[in-house]
Structures are given as structure tokens and as C-alpha cells.
Amino acid sequence: MSELSQIVKAYDVRGTVPQQWDERAAEALGAAFAQLLNGSAERRDTVVVAYDMRQTSPGLAAAFAAGVRAEGVGVIDVGLGSTDLLYYASGILDLPGAMFTASHNPARYNGIKMCYPGARPIGQDTGLAEIRDRAQALLDKGEPHPAGEPVAPIERRDLLADYAAHLRNLVDLRGIRPLKVVVDAGNGMGGHTVPSVLGDAVLPALPLTIVPLYFELDGSFPNHEANPLDPANLVDLQHAVREHGADLGLAFDGDADRCFVVDERGEPVSPSAITALVAVRELAKHPGSTVIHNLITSSAVPEIVREHGGEPVCTRVGHSFIKAEMARTGAVFGGEHSAHYYFRDFWFADTGMLAAMHLLAALGGQDRPLSELASAYERYVASGEINSTVADQAAKIAEVRAAYPEATADELDGLTLRFADGAWLNLRPSNTEPLLRLNVEAPSRERMISLRDDVLGLVRR
């Protein structure tokens, strides 16, 4: 019997298959999702479903669809897709949706990201807890759903070309200078979407030469994990960029909603720099708009937003917080340190593909290398996120606060300390593990290393 409390997380469903959940649980979750919709203002007569390349995804998605249909709600099955393709479908069709993916997790995992019409996220506080409880009740009765066989219709529809055309309409790449781009799809869904959006699979060719790495869809991830946040998974991309003399490299995670960048030297470009670059482009189109960033993006981001007439707004770490602020403020754009990028023109949802297209437009609109272009947006030196196992998180945070009485403190998310010389640190507890997560940024490498090591000494003592 599946214990859904183990796999229903704050923002999605995620667990090992079949150990933690299976098609029976997926069917119950589908029925519960339809029940939630039927009893709410979000009621629709159809749900759109997509899935990634993992071996278990088609079966789980089909079982979920059966549960939805048994409750009298129809299904549009768009088949293989990236998470942002599912968001596109939810937005353009104004339908609730479900994406079957475990993102960057290893092959044995799978999951579901659910949304209301218009790609509005469903989290614990906005319906996911109710879906969990309804589904668990169905499983406890020994029935995945109470209504028997599916009674509502299912329609299969291919939206890949429409998705590609929509993105190309948002960022016109036809007039850029020719660029050579290495793309590492990590055997994930980028191998499905990149040929259609950036290549000539369904639309006329752009001035781009795409050098593909691991475009074969394979949920066993035979080459490396589809998690570009781990530097080890960028090594092949970095080598290929240098080998082919490419202008840049792009790496997508498993469900292709996040995009990481390396420059022509194979050096990583920070997501904060990409956030600032895209923000400048969006502010040029929408002067005076709000731009959202989380509290561990570089200080360069709010500085650059203000310099270009925008209004920066800081949020806690986590996509539910940034999406909520996007909707509340009507922000034109939002970016996170984890390479999630959110666009008002994309239903406030995240799409790494659109961020990559903005970067290609900026680079292709001038005659200088990416390393030079990016340097204008990289003003500080960052430590990256460092985890420490700590038994008493609150006590350690208090100890660090007491050690720096000269710093200005805020507690929006854990503890952030800001120093007069522009350095800052954030120390925040994990929601699920006995960990403290440290991020440090400073005007110089020496200052960053000194502050980082001092804080780690306190935390790990």
C-alpha cells in the first residue's frame, strides 16, 4: 500500500517506482485531482497530461488519466514533452495539467507536477495536500477510484510545433549573427524540444548550428545524470564547446525546464548573470516593470535592475514563493540561482528554453564573445551552496548571528547578514533534512573565502 505522505512534497509528487508508488497510486491521484477540480472554482471538463522519457512515465501517466476520466473529466494527452511544454498547454488551452517527471532525479524516481488552468502551480497549501488525502482514502478502501471504468473521453494531441512557434514569437532569432551552440540534453527532454525550437525539425532554420550531445531520449541516463547543477555533469559540455570552437554551451535538466550556460571557453556563466541579462532585455520592452529574484541570487541582480529602471523584489528560495510574487506584483520576469527563469509572457511559469533564447538573441546581436558579454553582469564572487549536517539548526544560526554584530540582519529565509563592504551570507535550514545551507558572496575572492571559511568553522564546530 502506497503511503502518499512519503511522496507528496511541498510542490509536487516525487518518489521511487515501484517502491514508493506505482500505477495504482497514480490512478488514485488522478481521481483525487479530478475530484478537487470538480469541487472548486477551477472546474474544467478536461485535464491536459504530458510525460517525460523515463521508462515508467507512460504507464503512470496513463493510469493517472484513467483516474481523471473515471471522475467524469476528459483528458488531452500531449504525449512526450518538457515541463514547460506542459505549462504552455495549460496556458494556451486554459486547462489544468499534470506533468509526469522527476526532473533531475536518478532513473528510479518519478513524479507529478500539477497545475491549475493558466499554469498556476498547485502546492501543499493550494490543493496538493487535499489531493494527497483524497487519493490516500481511495487507496485505503482498496479502490483507486470509486467510479469504475473511465467514463470521460481522451484525446491525443501533438503541441510540439505550436509550443516552438510560441517561443519563437516571443524571441525573434532570425536576424542574429550565426552562432555555433553545443547543447547537452543529458538524454532528457531537451533532446525532444531543442530540435523543434532551435533547430529546423518543425519550423524554418535559424542562424544556429546546433552540436547535439546526448539527444537520445533515455530515462536510464547512460551518460551522466540530467542534473546540470552538479559541476560533474557539465564536463562533457565544456569539453565539446572547446573542441568544436562553439560560441556557447547549453545544458538542460531531465524535464528541460532549467537551462545552464557555459561560455566559449567552457567556463560556467552563473544563473544570476543570466537573470540580470534577461531582466535588462525585458525591462527594455517593459520599462519600469518589477523583476523578482530570490535572496541568494547575486547582489548584482537588484543593482542592475535598478540601473535599468526596474523594481527588484526579493523572495524566499523556492518556486512557489517566486511564482506567488510574480502573480502578486505582475512582474515581467523572475530568476533563481537554480536556473529557473519565469516570464509574465509565459503565464508566469518557468521555461529554461525561453531564457536560452534571450541569451542567444543578446549574444547574436553583437560581435563579442559570451565571456565578455557575461562579465558585465558578474560583479561579485560567490561560494555556491554549501551544506552542513547540523543537529540543532536554530542554535547554530543564533551563534553565527552573534559572531557578526556589525552586520545588518534579516530573517526572510533563515538568516541573511549584510556587511558594509558589500559582502553577504545566507544560512538557512533545509525543510526536509538536518542540514544548514550556506551561501556567501563578496566583492573579492579573498573576502569570500575568508567569510565562507569563518562561518563554516562556526557551523561545523
XYZ file of C-alpha atoms in Angstrom:
461
model
C 0.000 0.000 0.000
C 1.436 3.389 -1.025
C 1.938 5.881 1.812
C 1.389 9.066 -0.139
C 2.689 11.269 2.660
C 6.165 9.979 1.756
C 5.992 11.122 -1.856
C 3.739 14.193 -1.865
C 6.196 17.025 -1.291
C 5.685 20.755 -0.854
C 5.245 21.454 -4.571
C 4.953 18.111 -6.358
C 4.856 14.329 -6.140
C 8.256 12.629 -6.135
C 9.347 9.102 -5.195
C 10.859 5.815 -6.322
C 8.881 3.456 -8.579
C 7.598 0.904 -7.701
C 8.942 1.013 -4.128
C 7.132 4.184 -3.036
C 4.406 4.469 -5.658
C 3.067 2.744 -8.744
C 0.313 2.919 -11.350
C -2.371 2.157 -8.775
C -1.277 5.177 -6.740
C -1.122 7.253 -9.932
C -4.722 6.308 -10.741
C -5.859 7.317 -7.259
C -4.003 10.629 -7.578
C -5.689 11.249 -10.923
C -9.115 10.592 -9.442
C -8.317 12.854 -6.478
C -7.108 15.624 -8.810
C -10.375 15.464 -10.756
C -12.394 15.471 -7.526
C -10.541 18.586 -6.354
C -11.239 20.340 -9.641
C -14.901 19.276 -9.693
C -15.430 20.815 -6.269
C -13.621 24.100 -6.896
C -13.789 27.297 -8.905
C -11.098 25.786 -11.138
C -13.559 23.226 -12.503
C -12.913 22.273 -16.129
C -14.209 19.388 -18.188
C -10.697 18.451 -19.369
C -7.163 17.986 -17.978
C -4.011 18.074 -20.111
C -1.335 15.442 -19.383
C 2.289 15.135 -20.570
C 5.202 12.923 -19.584
C 8.981 12.676 -19.898
C 11.261 9.930 -21.248
C 11.538 7.851 -18.064
C 10.609 4.214 -18.594
C 7.809 4.400 -16.024
C 6.318 7.689 -17.254
C 3.899 6.446 -19.971
C 2.326 3.862 -17.659
C 1.982 6.254 -14.732
C 0.523 8.960 -16.975
C -1.992 6.522 -18.486
C -3.077 5.331 -15.030
C -3.458 8.933 -13.822
C -5.540 9.734 -16.915
C -7.776 6.734 -16.192
C -8.415 8.045 -12.688
C -9.239 11.507 -14.028
C -11.625 10.095 -16.629
C -13.379 7.866 -14.093
C -14.447 11.074 -12.326
C -16.083 12.408 -15.481
C -13.229 14.701 -16.533
C -11.743 14.321 -20.011
C -8.049 14.167 -20.831
C -5.930 15.702 -23.570
C -2.795 13.563 -23.799
C 0.009 15.592 -25.408
C 2.477 12.712 -25.017
C 6.195 13.293 -24.637
C 7.029 16.808 -23.525
C 9.165 19.041 -21.372
C 7.661 20.582 -18.252
C 7.469 23.982 -19.921
C 5.612 22.384 -22.850
C 3.022 21.199 -20.325
C 2.849 24.741 -18.918
C 2.368 26.035 -22.467
C -0.503 23.591 -22.975
C -2.108 24.562 -19.662
C -1.754 28.238 -20.511
C -2.834 28.285 -24.133
C -5.750 25.875 -23.552
C -6.675 27.377 -20.145
C -6.804 23.883 -18.637
C -5.425 22.239 -15.512
C -2.456 19.996 -16.188
C -0.217 17.231 -14.908
C 3.389 16.608 -15.955
C 4.968 13.229 -15.206
C 8.642 13.740 -14.436
C 11.179 13.513 -11.647
C 13.183 16.383 -13.164
C 16.884 15.878 -12.368
C 16.436 12.900 -10.001
C 18.007 9.485 -10.776
C 16.285 6.969 -13.039
C 14.470 5.055 -10.275
C 12.407 8.163 -9.399
C 9.314 9.598 -10.976
C 6.820 12.271 -10.030
C 3.999 14.626 -10.972
C 3.882 18.407 -11.238
C 0.265 19.578 -11.237
C -1.132 22.977 -12.098
C -4.407 24.850 -12.329
C -5.549 26.468 -15.610
C -3.095 29.039 -16.877
C -0.132 27.050 -15.481
C -0.789 28.256 -11.938
C 1.081 25.958 -9.546
C -0.526 23.533 -7.115
C 1.331 23.149 -3.826
C 0.591 21.849 -0.347
C -1.346 24.978 0.596
C -3.210 25.297 -2.696
C -4.677 21.827 -3.168
C -1.871 19.281 -3.138
C -2.488 18.242 0.478
C -6.169 17.702 -0.341
C -5.245 15.635 -3.408
C -2.941 13.519 -1.220
C -5.615 12.909 1.393
C -8.338 12.095 -1.129
C -6.056 9.691 -3.005
C -4.913 8.008 0.206
C -8.530 7.464 1.221
C -9.227 5.785 -2.122
C -6.190 3.527 -1.747
C -7.115 2.660 1.830
C -10.514 1.485 0.577
C -8.751 -0.856 -1.817
C -10.087 1.049 -4.818
C -8.065 3.531 -6.850
C -11.317 5.333 -7.613
C -14.992 4.854 -6.805
C -16.465 5.297 -10.277
C -15.280 2.145 -12.047
C -14.167 2.303 -15.649
C -13.278 5.631 -17.321
C -16.394 7.456 -18.493
C -14.915 10.644 -19.985
C -13.079 10.822 -23.311
C -9.352 11.006 -24.006
C -7.865 12.904 -26.949
C -4.278 12.678 -28.159
C -2.825 15.927 -29.452
C 0.672 16.968 -30.588
C 1.514 20.508 -29.430
C 5.278 20.496 -30.021
C 5.163 22.647 -33.169
C 2.740 25.116 -31.550
C 4.978 25.356 -28.469
C 8.035 26.014 -30.638
C 6.215 28.672 -32.667
C 5.019 30.386 -29.483
C 8.555 30.665 -28.099
C 9.935 31.892 -31.424
C 7.235 34.553 -31.455
C 8.385 35.779 -28.035
C 12.073 35.998 -29.004
C 12.897 36.540 -32.686
C 16.254 34.934 -33.513
C 16.052 35.212 -37.290
C 18.274 38.292 -37.560
C 21.120 37.314 -35.221
C 24.658 36.593 -36.410
C 25.433 32.905 -36.947
C 26.215 31.065 -33.705
C 27.513 27.590 -33.002
C 25.818 26.139 -29.914
C 26.594 22.875 -28.152
C 23.521 21.538 -26.354
C 23.758 18.772 -23.750
C 20.293 17.307 -23.270
C 21.527 14.658 -20.831
C 19.259 12.088 -22.564
C 16.364 14.147 -21.243
C 13.537 16.091 -22.825
C 15.809 18.749 -24.304
C 16.576 16.142 -26.952
C 12.882 16.315 -27.891
C 12.282 20.081 -27.738
C 15.574 21.668 -28.869
C 15.378 20.366 -32.484
C 11.907 21.902 -32.785
C 12.586 25.239 -31.073
C 16.208 25.967 -32.041
C 16.579 23.591 -34.976
C 14.621 23.019 -38.171
C 12.597 19.944 -37.173
C 9.223 21.700 -37.500
C 9.982 25.360 -38.331
C 12.384 27.152 -40.722
C 16.060 27.050 -39.754
C 17.578 29.778 -37.588
C 21.160 31.115 -37.909
C 22.237 28.468 -35.375
C 24.478 25.455 -35.769
C 23.429 23.018 -33.059
C 26.009 20.463 -31.905
C 23.936 17.826 -30.053
C 25.133 15.903 -27.007
C 23.006 13.033 -25.680
C 19.787 13.894 -27.520
C 18.631 10.254 -27.439
C 15.704 10.010 -25.024
C 16.782 7.518 -22.352
C 15.434 7.664 -18.820
C 18.251 5.442 -17.565
C 20.657 8.369 -18.146
C 23.526 6.286 -19.563
C 25.971 9.187 -19.979
C 25.516 11.317 -16.867
C 22.725 12.433 -14.571
C 20.457 15.071 -16.085
C 21.339 17.500 -13.286
C 23.474 20.397 -14.565
C 23.594 21.929 -11.083
C 26.318 19.344 -10.323
C 29.554 20.538 -11.999
C 30.495 16.928 -12.810
C 27.584 16.817 -15.261
C 28.918 19.828 -17.208
C 32.306 18.295 -18.026
C 31.254 16.787 -21.375
C 29.600 20.036 -22.434
C 32.658 22.089 -21.510
C 34.940 19.768 -23.470
C 32.654 19.821 -26.526
C 32.418 23.626 -26.564
C 36.200 23.911 -26.657
C 36.602 21.046 -29.133
C 34.094 22.494 -31.624
C 35.079 26.138 -31.146
C 31.488 26.897 -30.208
C 30.159 30.270 -29.123
C 28.491 28.783 -26.048
C 27.045 25.642 -24.499
C 23.604 24.953 -23.042
C 22.756 22.138 -20.598
C 19.171 21.166 -19.793
C 17.975 19.072 -16.878
C 15.822 15.959 -17.290
C 12.490 17.688 -17.890
C 14.205 20.589 -19.711
C 12.694 23.360 -17.624
C 16.098 24.544 -16.360
C 18.958 25.716 -18.559
C 22.619 26.135 -17.556
C 25.168 28.004 -19.672
C 28.900 27.802 -20.365
C 30.782 30.413 -22.387
C 33.098 29.956 -25.372
C 35.942 28.931 -23.032
C 33.782 26.265 -21.396
C 33.501 28.329 -18.206
C 30.116 28.321 -16.408
C 28.046 31.501 -16.565
C 26.197 31.999 -13.293
C 22.392 31.861 -13.299
C 22.496 35.261 -11.574
C 24.250 36.723 -14.633
C 21.631 35.157 -16.909
C 18.902 36.568 -14.651
C 20.381 40.064 -14.908
C 20.871 39.817 -18.691
C 17.304 38.653 -19.340
C 15.956 41.261 -16.905
C 17.667 44.027 -18.886
C 16.098 42.752 -22.112
C 12.632 42.505 -20.578
C 12.912 45.953 -18.989
C 13.818 47.404 -22.391
C 10.456 46.140 -23.667
C 8.518 46.912 -20.472
C 10.134 49.945 -18.764
C 9.637 50.315 -15.039
C 8.459 46.745 -14.512
C 9.075 44.563 -11.477
C 11.686 41.801 -11.577
C 11.694 39.020 -8.976
C 14.831 37.364 -7.595
C 15.388 35.124 -4.598
C 17.577 36.105 -1.699
C 20.620 34.057 -2.712
C 20.946 35.431 -6.219
C 23.847 37.831 -6.651
C 23.597 41.411 -5.376
C 24.356 42.361 -8.974
C 20.797 41.397 -9.951
C 18.876 44.062 -7.969
C 21.641 46.603 -8.719
C 21.334 46.079 -12.475
C 17.533 46.006 -12.359
C 17.507 49.414 -10.632
C 20.106 50.794 -13.052
C 17.759 49.929 -15.918
C 14.707 51.490 -14.316
C 13.133 48.352 -12.912
C 11.870 47.476 -9.445
C 13.598 44.455 -7.892
C 11.637 42.360 -5.384
C 13.329 39.690 -3.253
C 11.625 36.422 -2.282
C 12.392 33.320 -0.303
C 14.052 30.377 -2.036
C 11.530 28.066 -3.727
C 9.495 28.296 -6.902
C 6.168 28.574 -5.070
C 7.355 31.793 -3.424
C 8.698 33.313 -6.623
C 5.578 32.371 -8.597
C 3.370 33.885 -5.902
C 5.339 37.155 -6.022
C 5.268 37.124 -9.820
C 1.488 36.928 -9.745
C 1.091 39.432 -6.890
C 3.279 42.099 -8.459
C 2.653 41.393 -12.133
C 6.424 41.094 -12.551
C 7.720 40.869 -16.093
C 10.411 38.338 -15.192
C 11.881 36.335 -12.319
C 15.085 34.354 -11.875
C 16.558 31.960 -9.335
C 20.086 30.776 -8.514
C 18.977 27.259 -9.513
C 18.486 28.350 -13.165
C 14.708 28.535 -13.070
C 13.505 31.525 -15.111
C 9.903 32.807 -15.012
C 8.168 35.007 -17.584
C 4.980 37.043 -17.478
C 4.626 36.326 -21.199
C 4.641 32.592 -20.358
C 1.829 32.609 -17.790
C 4.319 33.475 -15.011
C 5.691 29.937 -15.420
C 9.317 28.864 -15.736
C 10.970 27.974 -19.014
C 14.694 27.491 -19.447
C 14.250 27.392 -23.219
C 12.949 30.957 -23.347
C 15.821 32.171 -21.149
C 18.275 30.455 -23.517
C 16.646 32.215 -26.471
C 17.045 35.600 -24.780
C 20.724 34.813 -24.266
C 21.145 33.775 -27.917
C 19.430 36.982 -29.032
C 21.695 39.119 -26.852
C 24.873 37.325 -27.934
C 23.846 37.168 -31.594
C 23.001 40.852 -31.659
C 26.603 41.957 -31.118
C 30.081 40.892 -32.127
C 31.787 39.910 -28.887
C 32.213 36.611 -27.041
C 29.904 35.441 -24.288
C 32.652 35.700 -21.672
C 32.885 39.430 -22.356
C 29.129 39.900 -22.514
C 28.562 37.994 -19.249
C 31.310 39.850 -17.374
C 29.146 42.964 -17.297
C 26.634 41.058 -15.163
C 29.089 39.246 -12.843
C 30.251 41.796 -10.305
C 30.884 39.620 -7.265
C 32.383 36.272 -6.250
C 30.023 33.608 -4.911
C 30.701 30.458 -2.897
C 27.861 28.378 -4.287
C 25.629 26.485 -1.867
C 27.436 24.506 0.845
C 25.549 22.017 3.037
C 26.480 21.071 6.597
C 24.821 18.426 8.774
C 23.724 20.108 11.992
C 21.679 18.674 14.859
C 20.421 21.988 16.280
C 19.914 24.318 13.340
C 18.410 27.193 15.326
C 21.299 27.214 17.805
C 23.913 27.366 15.053
C 22.091 30.170 13.266
C 21.976 32.131 16.526
C 25.692 31.502 17.058
C 26.543 32.845 13.612
C 24.349 35.897 14.168
C 26.108 36.663 17.451
C 29.527 36.377 15.809
C 28.880 39.319 13.467
C 27.197 42.107 15.461
C 28.351 44.681 12.900
C 26.286 43.123 10.100
C 22.730 44.022 9.160
C 20.448 41.009 9.598
C 17.156 39.900 8.114
C 15.214 36.653 8.536
C 13.153 36.422 5.363
C 14.547 32.909 4.802
C 16.893 31.666 7.504
C 19.496 34.315 8.391
C 20.957 36.812 5.942
C 23.814 39.040 7.108
C 24.973 42.008 5.020
C 28.279 43.774 5.595
C 29.395 47.333 4.874
C 31.867 46.215 2.190
C 29.127 44.561 0.086
C 29.722 41.005 1.307
C 26.754 38.942 2.496
C 25.909 35.467 3.706
C 22.736 33.461 3.955
C 22.368 30.494 6.291
C 19.064 28.670 6.047
C 17.805 25.286 7.267
C 16.656 22.540 4.946
C 12.934 21.798 5.160
C 13.464 18.042 4.909
C 16.925 17.200 6.299
C 19.113 18.156 9.301
C 21.148 20.475 7.094
C 22.158 24.107 7.068
C 22.708 25.611 3.623
C 25.314 28.367 3.371
C 25.734 30.877 0.543
C 28.371 33.623 0.634
C 29.092 36.438 -1.811
C 31.741 39.164 -1.642
C 33.439 41.787 -3.826
C 36.666 39.717 -3.988
C 37.617 36.054 -3.928
C 39.799 36.587 -0.860
C 36.963 38.156 1.107
C 34.511 35.442 0.017
C 36.881 32.642 1.045
C 37.654 34.261 4.387
C 33.983 34.806 5.281
C 32.957 31.376 3.982
C 35.608 29.557 5.996
C 34.907 31.536 9.161
C 31.191 30.730 9.015
C 31.784 27.069 8.194
C 34.120 26.911 11.194
C 31.295 28.093 13.439
C 28.657 25.860 11.848
C 30.729 22.692 11.882
C 32.435 23.165 15.235
